[in-house]
Amino acid sequence: MSTPSGLPTPRVISAAPSPPYRGKALGVHAILVGYALVAILPVLLIVMNSFKTRAAIFTHPYLPPLSGLFSPIGYQTMFERAHFARYFANSAIVAGAAMTLILLLGAMAGFALAEYRFRGNAWVGLYLALGIMIPIRLGTVSILRIMSDLRLVNTLFALILVYAAQGLPLAVFILQQFMRQVPRDLKDAARIDGMSEYRVFWLVLPLVRPAVATVAVFTMIPIWNDLWFPLILAPGEATKTVTLGAQQFIGQFLSDWNAILASLTLAMVPVLAAYMLFSRSLIRGLTTGAFK
Amino acid sequence: MRRLRQFPFHIIVFILPAAAIYTAFMIYPLFDSLRLSLHGAQEGSGEVFVGLQNYGRLVADSLYAPRFWGALRHNVLFFVIHMLVQNPVGLLLAALLSARHLSGLAVYRTLLFAPTVLSFVIVGFIWQLMLSPLWGIAGGLLRAAGLAAYFRPWLGLEGSALVTLSLISVWQFVGIPLMLFHAALIGIPDDLLEAARVDGASGWRVFWRIEFPLILPVVGLVAILTYVGNFNAFDLIYTTQGALAGPNFSTDILGTFFYRTFFGFQLQLGNPVMGATVAGVMFLLILAGVLPYLFVWQRRIEVYEL
């Protein structure tokens, strides 16, 4: 299947604009609005109620935190009891370092596979692509052994290495396809000018920036949201990520509704904010066929 | 000849770092874990090769077998619900989103995809609160619709907990099939559909006779992604129901069973060898889905160059 490029052209699903078309359009909007509410209402309810007094959460769950209903008590409890700032820092370090490794090393390998004809090229490509479909979790028993042999249990480094290994296959696969589309003339001109192969790589890299952004978003989300590896490789207080921290904190405070709602909101808002910021490139990545 | 045999150094520099990390922390552990599942751990004397004995214990020993078969059964149901609900709903929404001149397309796309970027942990807690009889959001909405009698604490009942969790997971992940189908649908050239419409075909017929066959490759991709994701699931169940996947193991799937077997829980000690064996079964199950997809579906399906 060819990959559609650039902006998709809008197209028809129903008959040409005529009276029945208006009715149809209305029906389409009704279903979409209905489902959009299903998707977003639970999230809104959590955020709204996190700013209310305990009584107001139960008596007026659907109202925004107006004066009289407003209370920051949940956030106070949370900041006193949990080290969310540290959890955030841990998550940011892990996700940032793993992403840097994935993007840089993935781009290098993708460049080599796209650029050079060498013996075993196809086999190396296939080998690196195996990991796209096989979940890394299935090797957990051995991963824990390796990490404890390397004395990396309860370090952020363990998570960074595992997430890099997890994200590389897809990154190599996608970046390789985009590297292929960079015009040959440009690279050959650079070589004639005497640039080394490494310089040629740095020349090509900025040209595939949209693909790099797509890969960044796709690898970032599962890393940030993962519970499994933090739980197994780095459950210590000093290395907890936001996802693990939220899971354990909320587990302990199941009767303190203010604290639960506040910590859910706090765990959710950065992800949703980043999503709103990057949703264009994320959705463009999905809809222009990075996955084919 | 000499130049041919000498492998260019820069290619190694480009590929080796990625290949090394990937091999050391993904491929090697997968194989080492499979190897471990064929061994028995004996006190003091290290590992002894035992063939398929561990797999035999898993499917027949009274300590493991009931939980294993239960987890497998629940996992199949979990997957079937995703295939029957998540993917058709995703397709429907994608078809609606792909309508020409749809106003608010960007807003809809952003909102519909939003739950997909949240973590299982957040999604699990959100729905625990929504469905809680204490807070009464779900109960209140049903009452408003005159259906108060139908409210149950669904997550707490053996009969309904697994289906409820499956639907929560569907709520979260419907964005993936939605976006993949949407991308495929907007990639179909206009003139193709125009021609059918000039011939008098209805929107419904155009969709099933022209658009659906054209996006068949994506249907396969969505199915396999759902399959791999579902047979590897863990976080949602662990967050809402705990490692014991209650009530009374009714929501236990292979991921939670793997975790308990490997790590232990309450009185049962963790067992790395049996954990590796459970992972081995999951590996075979996933291969049993991925290999036919790659070698049968992708080969036989007709891909139309558009």
XYZ file of C-alpha atoms in Angstrom:
598
model
C 0.000 0.000 0.000
C 1.392 3.348 -0.918
C 1.753 5.800 1.904
C -0.362 8.882 1.511
C 1.849 11.875 1.929
C 1.171 15.436 2.977
C -2.233 16.593 4.038
C -5.009 14.132 3.382
C -7.591 15.328 0.926
C -11.032 15.386 2.499
C -13.471 13.077 0.840
C -17.005 11.873 0.604
C -18.763 9.249 2.587
C -22.326 10.221 1.770
C -24.030 11.505 -1.346
C -23.442 14.977 -2.749
C -24.678 17.868 -0.563
C -28.459 17.798 -0.790
C -31.251 17.915 1.805
C -30.698 14.327 3.004
C -27.007 15.156 3.354
C -27.750 17.708 6.054
C -29.679 15.169 8.057
C -26.841 12.725 7.668
C -24.255 15.274 8.731
C -26.327 15.973 11.829
C -26.443 12.261 12.626
C -22.670 11.983 12.154
C -22.080 14.863 14.540
C -24.512 13.437 17.080
C -22.636 10.125 17.220
C -19.212 11.792 17.321
C -20.208 14.242 20.045
C -21.771 11.399 22.009
C -18.638 9.317 21.852
C -16.382 12.304 22.520
C -18.340 12.794 25.765
C -17.837 9.147 26.707
C -14.115 9.568 26.072
C -13.593 12.800 27.914
C -16.255 13.074 30.632
C -14.607 10.672 33.103
C -11.354 12.615 32.808
C -13.139 15.945 33.319
C -15.008 14.669 36.372
C -11.768 13.595 38.024
C -10.015 16.907 37.357
C -13.004 19.013 38.459
C -13.629 17.130 41.661
C -9.973 17.150 42.682
C -10.414 20.827 43.591
C -13.450 20.372 45.822
C -14.186 19.759 49.462
C -14.862 16.191 50.462
C -18.548 16.854 50.931
C -18.875 18.633 47.598
C -17.329 15.695 45.756
C -20.272 13.582 46.837
C -23.078 16.118 46.856
C -22.255 18.019 43.659
C -20.055 15.782 41.509
C -21.108 17.440 38.245
C -20.483 21.055 39.239
C -17.175 22.818 38.601
C -15.212 23.783 41.758
C -17.106 27.004 42.457
C -16.468 29.036 45.571
C -17.987 27.224 48.518
C -17.183 23.902 46.883
C -13.505 24.661 46.321
C -10.771 23.152 48.480
C -7.096 22.338 47.781
C -6.982 19.810 50.637
C -6.304 16.853 48.353
C -3.201 18.482 46.939
C -1.983 19.384 50.421
C -2.286 15.786 51.652
C -0.525 14.586 48.598
C 2.423 16.939 48.830
C 2.849 16.083 52.499
C 2.693 12.323 52.059
C 4.130 11.486 48.658
C 7.248 12.570 46.862
C 5.622 13.362 43.574
C 8.293 15.879 42.606
C 10.888 13.137 42.859
C 8.694 10.677 40.950
C 8.313 13.219 38.175
C 12.048 13.824 38.051
C 12.663 10.067 37.844
C 10.146 9.625 35.046
C 11.590 12.589 33.164
C 15.155 11.267 33.464
C 14.179 7.759 32.386
C 11.987 8.856 29.502
C 14.447 11.547 28.384
C 17.514 9.323 28.439
C 15.765 6.346 26.855
C 14.345 8.576 24.125
C 17.738 10.089 23.363
C 19.233 6.619 23.006
C 16.337 5.370 20.895
C 16.328 8.341 18.546
C 20.096 8.663 18.109
C 20.978 4.967 17.875
C 17.793 4.202 15.947
C 18.566 6.918 13.412
C 22.140 5.681 13.023
C 21.082 2.089 12.399
C 18.197 3.198 10.183
C 20.599 5.353 8.161
C 23.052 2.495 7.645
C 20.277 0.079 6.598
C 18.760 2.581 4.188
C 22.022 3.928 2.772
C 24.438 1.057 2.254
C 24.156 -2.132 0.251
C 26.166 -4.645 2.212
C 26.035 -8.372 2.699
C 23.403 -9.276 5.288
C 21.602 -5.927 5.059
C 18.181 -7.555 4.790
C 18.958 -9.984 7.594
C 20.095 -7.256 9.965
C 16.932 -5.319 9.134
C 14.756 -8.353 9.815
C 16.616 -9.146 13.029
C 16.118 -5.619 14.347
C 12.438 -5.682 13.319
C 11.656 -8.879 15.278
C 11.180 -6.861 18.431
C 8.305 -4.818 16.992
C 5.847 -7.647 17.525
C 7.393 -9.574 20.431
C 6.788 -7.925 23.824
C 9.983 -7.430 25.814
C 8.091 -8.325 29.013
C 8.322 -11.990 28.161
C 12.049 -11.840 28.908
C 11.518 -10.312 32.336
C 12.843 -13.270 34.332
C 16.198 -13.010 32.554
C 16.216 -9.223 32.495
C 15.941 -9.177 36.280
C 18.812 -11.673 36.527
C 21.002 -9.610 34.219
C 20.230 -6.409 36.083
C 20.995 -7.967 39.444
C 24.274 -9.398 38.058
C 25.170 -5.909 36.845
C 24.053 -4.477 40.202
C 21.591 -2.212 38.432
C 18.439 -3.209 40.310
C 16.787 -0.151 41.815
C 18.625 2.216 39.519
C 17.122 4.366 36.805
C 19.828 3.051 34.497
C 18.168 -0.379 34.412
C 14.924 1.160 33.196
C 16.702 3.306 30.604
C 18.457 0.286 29.073
C 15.310 -1.842 28.958
C 13.193 0.920 27.445
C 15.900 1.681 24.880
C 15.895 -1.982 23.838
C 12.093 -1.930 23.720
C 11.842 1.222 21.588
C 14.691 0.642 19.137
C 13.035 -1.884 16.773
C 10.148 0.390 15.819
C 12.445 3.439 15.637
C 14.880 1.708 13.278
C 12.004 0.445 11.158
C 10.269 3.807 10.746
C 13.393 5.966 10.439
C 14.887 3.623 7.876
C 11.847 4.106 5.631
C 12.074 7.868 5.858
C 15.855 7.906 5.330
C 15.287 6.080 2.029
C 13.290 9.029 0.729
C 16.128 11.531 1.170
C 17.396 12.326 -2.349
C 20.602 10.567 -3.369
C 22.064 13.651 -5.135
C 22.286 15.542 -1.887
C 24.343 12.863 -0.163
C 26.536 12.291 -3.192
C 27.227 16.023 -3.463
C 28.296 16.021 0.176
C 30.603 13.064 -0.452
C 32.172 14.768 -3.463
C 32.842 17.717 -1.167
C 34.848 15.293 0.925
C 32.456 14.812 3.833
C 32.888 11.625 5.821
C 30.005 9.151 6.133
C 29.439 10.416 9.674
C 29.075 13.993 8.462
C 26.649 12.783 5.782
C 24.557 11.210 8.555
C 24.378 14.495 10.462
C 23.412 16.191 7.228
C 20.540 13.764 6.612
C 19.219 13.659 10.178
C 17.559 17.111 10.189
C 15.843 16.243 6.924
C 13.814 13.468 8.568
C 12.783 15.610 11.540
C 9.034 14.880 11.153
C 9.734 11.158 11.343
C 11.946 11.668 14.382
C 9.112 13.592 16.078
C 6.658 10.807 15.299
C 8.972 8.145 16.685
C 9.615 10.300 19.749
C 5.922 10.522 20.597
C 5.252 6.847 19.922
C 8.082 5.659 22.110
C 7.527 8.244 24.836
C 3.938 7.283 25.696
C 4.515 3.612 26.566
C 7.689 4.448 28.505
C 6.025 7.136 30.599
C 2.976 4.956 31.261
C 4.726 1.660 31.995
C 4.049 0.019 35.338
C 5.620 -3.400 34.806
C 9.343 -2.608 34.708
C 9.363 0.041 37.455
C 7.501 -2.460 39.628
C 10.036 -5.205 38.951
C 13.353 -3.463 38.314
C 13.153 -0.252 40.340
C 10.482 -0.361 43.066
C 12.638 1.498 45.619
C 11.444 4.835 46.957
C 14.373 6.701 45.367
C 13.753 5.370 41.863
C 9.958 5.282 41.651
C 8.438 6.673 38.468
C 5.206 8.679 38.404
C 3.164 5.731 37.192
C 4.391 3.424 39.946
C 4.256 6.202 42.542
C 0.655 7.043 41.670
C -0.330 3.375 41.702
C 1.101 2.792 45.178
C 0.092 6.102 46.662
C -3.507 5.756 45.557
C -3.533 2.154 46.688
C -2.737 3.353 50.216
C -5.200 6.223 50.294
C -8.232 4.456 48.903
C -10.514 6.111 51.436
C -9.111 9.622 51.047
C -11.037 10.814 48.016
C -9.466 14.249 47.926
C -5.964 12.806 47.819
C -6.851 10.215 45.164
C -8.479 12.735 42.865
C -5.601 15.171 43.335
C -2.918 12.622 42.600
C -4.794 11.280 39.581
C -5.097 14.804 38.242
C -1.452 15.515 38.850
C -0.376 12.303 37.151
C -2.691 12.948 34.217
C -2.261 16.642 33.487
C 1.353 16.593 32.230
C 0.539 13.718 29.875
C -2.605 15.406 28.585
C -0.831 18.765 28.261
C 1.997 17.177 26.275
C -0.610 15.361 24.212
C -2.473 18.570 23.377
C 0.846 20.142 22.430
C 1.983 17.277 20.230
C -1.351 15.829 19.147
C -0.938 17.306 15.668
C 2.331 15.548 15.017
C 1.179 12.406 16.807
C -2.005 12.152 14.786
C -0.249 13.144 11.596
C 2.266 10.397 12.279
C -0.546 7.896 12.684
C -2.540 9.086 9.697
C 0.313 9.424 7.212
C 1.180 5.810 7.525
C 4.305 5.667 9.631
C 3.037 2.211 10.558
C 2.801 0.622 7.158
C 38.408 -8.863 -3.947
C 40.185 -7.724 -0.828
C 38.074 -4.606 -0.593
C 34.900 -6.666 -0.849
C 35.878 -8.891 2.004
C 36.807 -6.060 4.290
C 33.574 -4.888 5.896
C 33.245 -1.088 5.895
C 34.015 0.137 9.374
C 31.516 2.990 9.443
C 28.592 0.617 8.871
C 29.593 -1.200 12.039
C 29.796 2.085 13.933
C 26.284 2.990 12.786
C 24.603 -0.335 13.524
C 26.495 -1.805 16.447
C 25.257 0.398 19.339
C 21.579 -0.184 18.529
C 22.130 -3.875 17.811
C 24.106 -4.323 21.036
C 21.498 -2.790 23.366
C 18.689 -4.578 21.558
C 20.477 -7.911 21.663
C 21.617 -7.654 25.273
C 18.336 -6.499 26.807
C 15.699 -7.920 24.502
C 16.755 -10.837 22.299
C 19.141 -12.488 24.756
C 16.674 -12.299 27.699
C 13.894 -13.748 25.545
C 16.018 -16.734 24.595
C 17.584 -17.088 28.001
C 14.120 -17.114 29.528
C 13.014 -19.836 27.108
C 16.156 -21.809 27.952
C 15.458 -21.392 31.654
C 11.947 -22.778 31.209
C 13.514 -26.061 30.087
C 15.588 -26.352 33.250
C 14.911 -27.210 36.848
C 16.481 -25.269 39.670
C 17.981 -27.526 42.325
C 19.222 -26.439 45.703
C 22.923 -25.690 45.469
C 23.636 -27.605 42.285
C 22.485 -25.032 39.764
C 20.302 -25.781 36.772
C 19.489 -29.194 35.380
C 17.961 -29.756 31.975
C 14.488 -31.215 32.406
C 13.009 -30.905 28.918
C 9.334 -29.993 28.845
C 8.709 -31.069 32.433
C 7.923 -27.501 33.599
C 5.385 -27.110 30.822
C 3.872 -30.399 31.919
C 3.562 -29.096 35.474
C 1.982 -25.892 34.240
C -0.810 -27.641 32.370
C -1.359 -30.597 34.712
C 0.031 -30.031 38.234
C -2.738 -29.103 40.663
C -0.614 -26.220 42.006
C -0.502 -24.440 38.644
C -2.955 -25.978 36.214
C -6.298 -24.597 37.489
C -4.952 -21.030 37.599
C -3.177 -21.421 34.278
C -6.235 -22.664 32.391
C -8.377 -20.063 34.113
C -5.999 -17.273 33.101
C -5.874 -18.549 29.530
C -9.667 -18.733 29.322
C -10.072 -15.239 30.735
C -7.424 -13.924 28.358
C -9.255 -15.369 25.363
C -12.479 -13.708 26.516
C -10.583 -10.438 27.086
C -9.332 -10.624 23.486
C -12.712 -11.593 22.011
C -14.386 -8.606 23.670
C -11.747 -6.290 22.210
C -12.261 -7.756 18.750
C -16.047 -7.540 18.974
C -16.327 -4.106 20.593
C -13.135 -2.082 20.267
C -12.411 -2.700 16.601
C -15.962 -2.333 15.200
C -16.488 0.843 17.254
C -13.111 2.106 16.032
C -14.133 1.366 12.450
C -17.492 3.094 12.843
C -15.958 6.228 14.335
C -13.219 6.221 11.679
C -15.799 5.984 8.903
C -17.710 8.920 10.396
C -14.522 10.966 10.839
C -13.588 10.388 7.224
C -16.737 12.045 5.886
C -16.082 14.904 3.491
C -16.345 18.452 4.814
C -16.635 17.278 8.394
C -16.333 20.371 10.544
C -14.402 20.059 13.780
C -12.344 17.128 12.531
C -9.214 18.125 14.473
C -11.175 18.583 17.701
C -12.884 15.213 17.358
C -9.621 13.452 16.603
C -7.916 15.000 19.606
C -10.758 14.174 22.004
C -11.388 10.639 20.771
C -7.721 9.720 20.990
C -7.109 11.339 24.406
C -7.825 8.270 26.624
C -5.276 6.263 24.642
C -2.357 8.375 25.872
C -3.218 7.879 29.557
C -1.576 5.121 31.553
C -3.433 1.967 32.579
C -2.936 3.020 36.140
C -4.809 6.282 35.674
C -7.482 4.660 33.538
C -7.949 1.885 36.073
C -8.419 4.292 38.974
C -10.649 6.643 36.968
C -13.061 3.828 36.246
C -12.841 2.413 39.724
C -14.089 5.803 40.913
C -16.688 6.167 38.151
C -18.181 2.753 38.908
C -17.885 3.050 42.674
C -21.227 2.722 44.454
C -19.850 5.212 47.000
C -19.429 8.089 44.605
C -22.412 7.060 42.540
C -21.509 8.522 39.156
C -22.466 5.394 37.202
C -25.365 4.658 39.531
C -26.573 8.260 39.290
C -26.464 8.261 35.491
C -28.441 5.024 35.369
C -30.974 6.462 37.808
C -31.315 9.537 35.609
C -32.065 7.215 32.708
C -34.631 5.338 34.791
C -32.448 2.228 34.980
C -31.421 2.447 38.631
C -32.365 -1.185 39.190
C -29.628 -2.323 36.827
C -26.726 -0.804 38.755
C -24.297 -3.273 40.299
C -20.782 -2.911 41.696
C -19.610 -4.543 38.469
C -15.909 -4.588 39.311
C -16.584 -6.433 42.544
C -18.729 -9.244 41.192
C -17.213 -12.453 39.905
C -19.653 -12.678 37.040
C -19.089 -9.196 35.646
C -15.606 -8.039 36.681
C -13.717 -9.404 33.674
C -16.196 -8.066 31.126
C -16.156 -4.685 32.872
C -12.365 -4.541 32.788
C -12.356 -5.532 29.120
C -14.730 -2.682 28.349
C -12.574 -0.245 30.338
C -9.601 -1.345 28.257
C -11.717 -0.899 25.118
C -12.568 2.634 26.259
C -8.879 3.388 26.528
C -7.641 1.788 23.321
C -10.398 2.426 20.814
C -8.196 5.314 19.605
C -5.676 2.961 17.992
C -8.000 1.188 15.516
C -9.806 4.489 15.071
C -6.671 6.275 13.881
C -5.328 3.414 11.771
C -8.680 2.929 9.999
C -9.071 6.683 9.611
C -5.623 6.952 8.008
C -6.428 4.164 5.579
C -9.831 5.609 4.684
C -8.570 9.097 3.914
C -5.908 7.515 1.724
C -8.502 6.172 -0.724
C -8.624 8.415 -3.805
C -11.800 10.364 -4.343
C -12.375 9.483 -8.000
C -12.741 5.807 -7.112
C -15.653 6.529 -4.792
C -17.060 9.182 -7.089
C -17.277 6.637 -9.898
C -19.237 4.221 -7.733
C -21.567 6.947 -6.638
C -22.207 8.065 -10.194
C -23.260 4.494 -10.859
C -25.853 4.945 -8.138
C -24.316 3.012 -5.237
C -25.442 4.045 -1.759
C -22.989 5.198 0.934
C -23.436 1.900 2.747
C -22.688 -0.154 -0.383
C -19.721 2.019 -1.295
C -18.286 1.445 2.157
C -18.616 -2.338 2.201
C -17.926 -3.010 -1.466
C -15.111 -0.537 -2.133
C -13.660 1.057 0.979
C -13.633 -1.953 3.286
C -11.821 -4.269 0.822
C -9.276 -1.503 0.261
C -8.495 -1.148 3.957
C -8.318 -4.911 4.548
C -4.538 -4.763 5.183
C -5.230 -2.407 8.086
C -7.927 -4.737 9.430
C -5.231 -7.395 9.706
C -2.791 -4.999 11.357
C -5.414 -3.915 13.903
C -6.295 -7.528 14.671
C -2.686 -8.533 15.292
C -1.932 -5.440 17.374
C -5.007 -6.194 19.490
C -3.959 -9.812 19.849
C -0.395 -9.057 20.941
C -1.518 -6.268 23.263
C -4.211 -8.376 24.921
C -2.112 -11.473 25.518
C 0.546 -9.270 27.074
C -1.813 -7.178 29.246
C -1.185 -6.783 32.958
C -1.242 -3.199 34.259
C -4.989 -2.561 34.192
C -5.904 -5.722 36.081
C -3.050 -5.267 38.573
C -4.116 -1.675 39.258
C -7.813 -2.271 39.769
C -7.896 -5.814 41.156
C -4.388 -6.344 42.547
C -1.962 -9.196 41.836
C -4.601 -11.712 42.942
C -6.894 -10.558 40.132
C -10.004 -10.796 42.258
C -12.734 -11.342 43.047
C -11.703 -14.961 43.447
C -9.287 -14.890 40.470
C -12.155 -14.104 38.107
C -10.093 -11.455 36.282
C -6.832 -13.376 36.249
C -5.156 -13.232 32.829
C -1.784 -14.536 31.685
C 0.040 -11.312 32.602
C -1.105 -11.358 36.239
C -0.569 -15.119 36.440
C 2.988 -14.620 35.111
C 3.633 -11.915 37.708
C 2.409 -14.042 40.629
C 4.212 -17.155 39.472
C 7.487 -15.307 39.016
C 7.311 -13.011 42.024
C 5.094 -14.868 44.414
C 2.288 -13.418 46.475
C 1.162 -13.848 50.034
C 2.102 -17.408 51.033
C 3.257 -18.742 47.714
C 6.941 -18.148 46.979
C 8.003 -16.769 43.633
C 9.494 -19.267 41.210
C 11.679 -17.869 38.387
C 11.739 -21.152 36.493
C 7.957 -21.516 36.471
C 7.720 -17.794 35.713
C 9.910 -18.347 32.672
C 7.653 -21.256 31.738
C 4.548 -19.065 31.830
C 6.439 -16.494 29.722
C 7.345 -19.322 27.341
C 3.674 -20.199 26.868
C 2.834 -16.527 26.291
C 5.680 -16.342 23.773
C 4.311 -19.345 21.870
C 0.792 -17.905 21.934
C 2.006 -14.597 20.530
C 4.065 -16.369 17.856
C 0.990 -18.434 17.003
C -0.726 -15.147 16.162
C 2.154 -13.194 14.638
C 3.565 -15.874 12.310
C 0.293 -16.626 10.484
C -0.243 -12.874 10.215
C 3.180 -12.278 8.655
C 3.361 -15.354 6.453
C -0.241 -16.111 5.533
C -2.367 -12.978 5.864
C 0.212 -10.489 4.601
C 1.159 -12.736 1.665
C -2.343 -13.671 0.548
C -4.148 -10.456 1.090
C -4.395 -8.425 -2.082
C -2.886 -5.018 -1.586
C -4.139 -2.471 -4.048
C -1.655 0.180 -5.049
C -3.513 3.440 -4.709
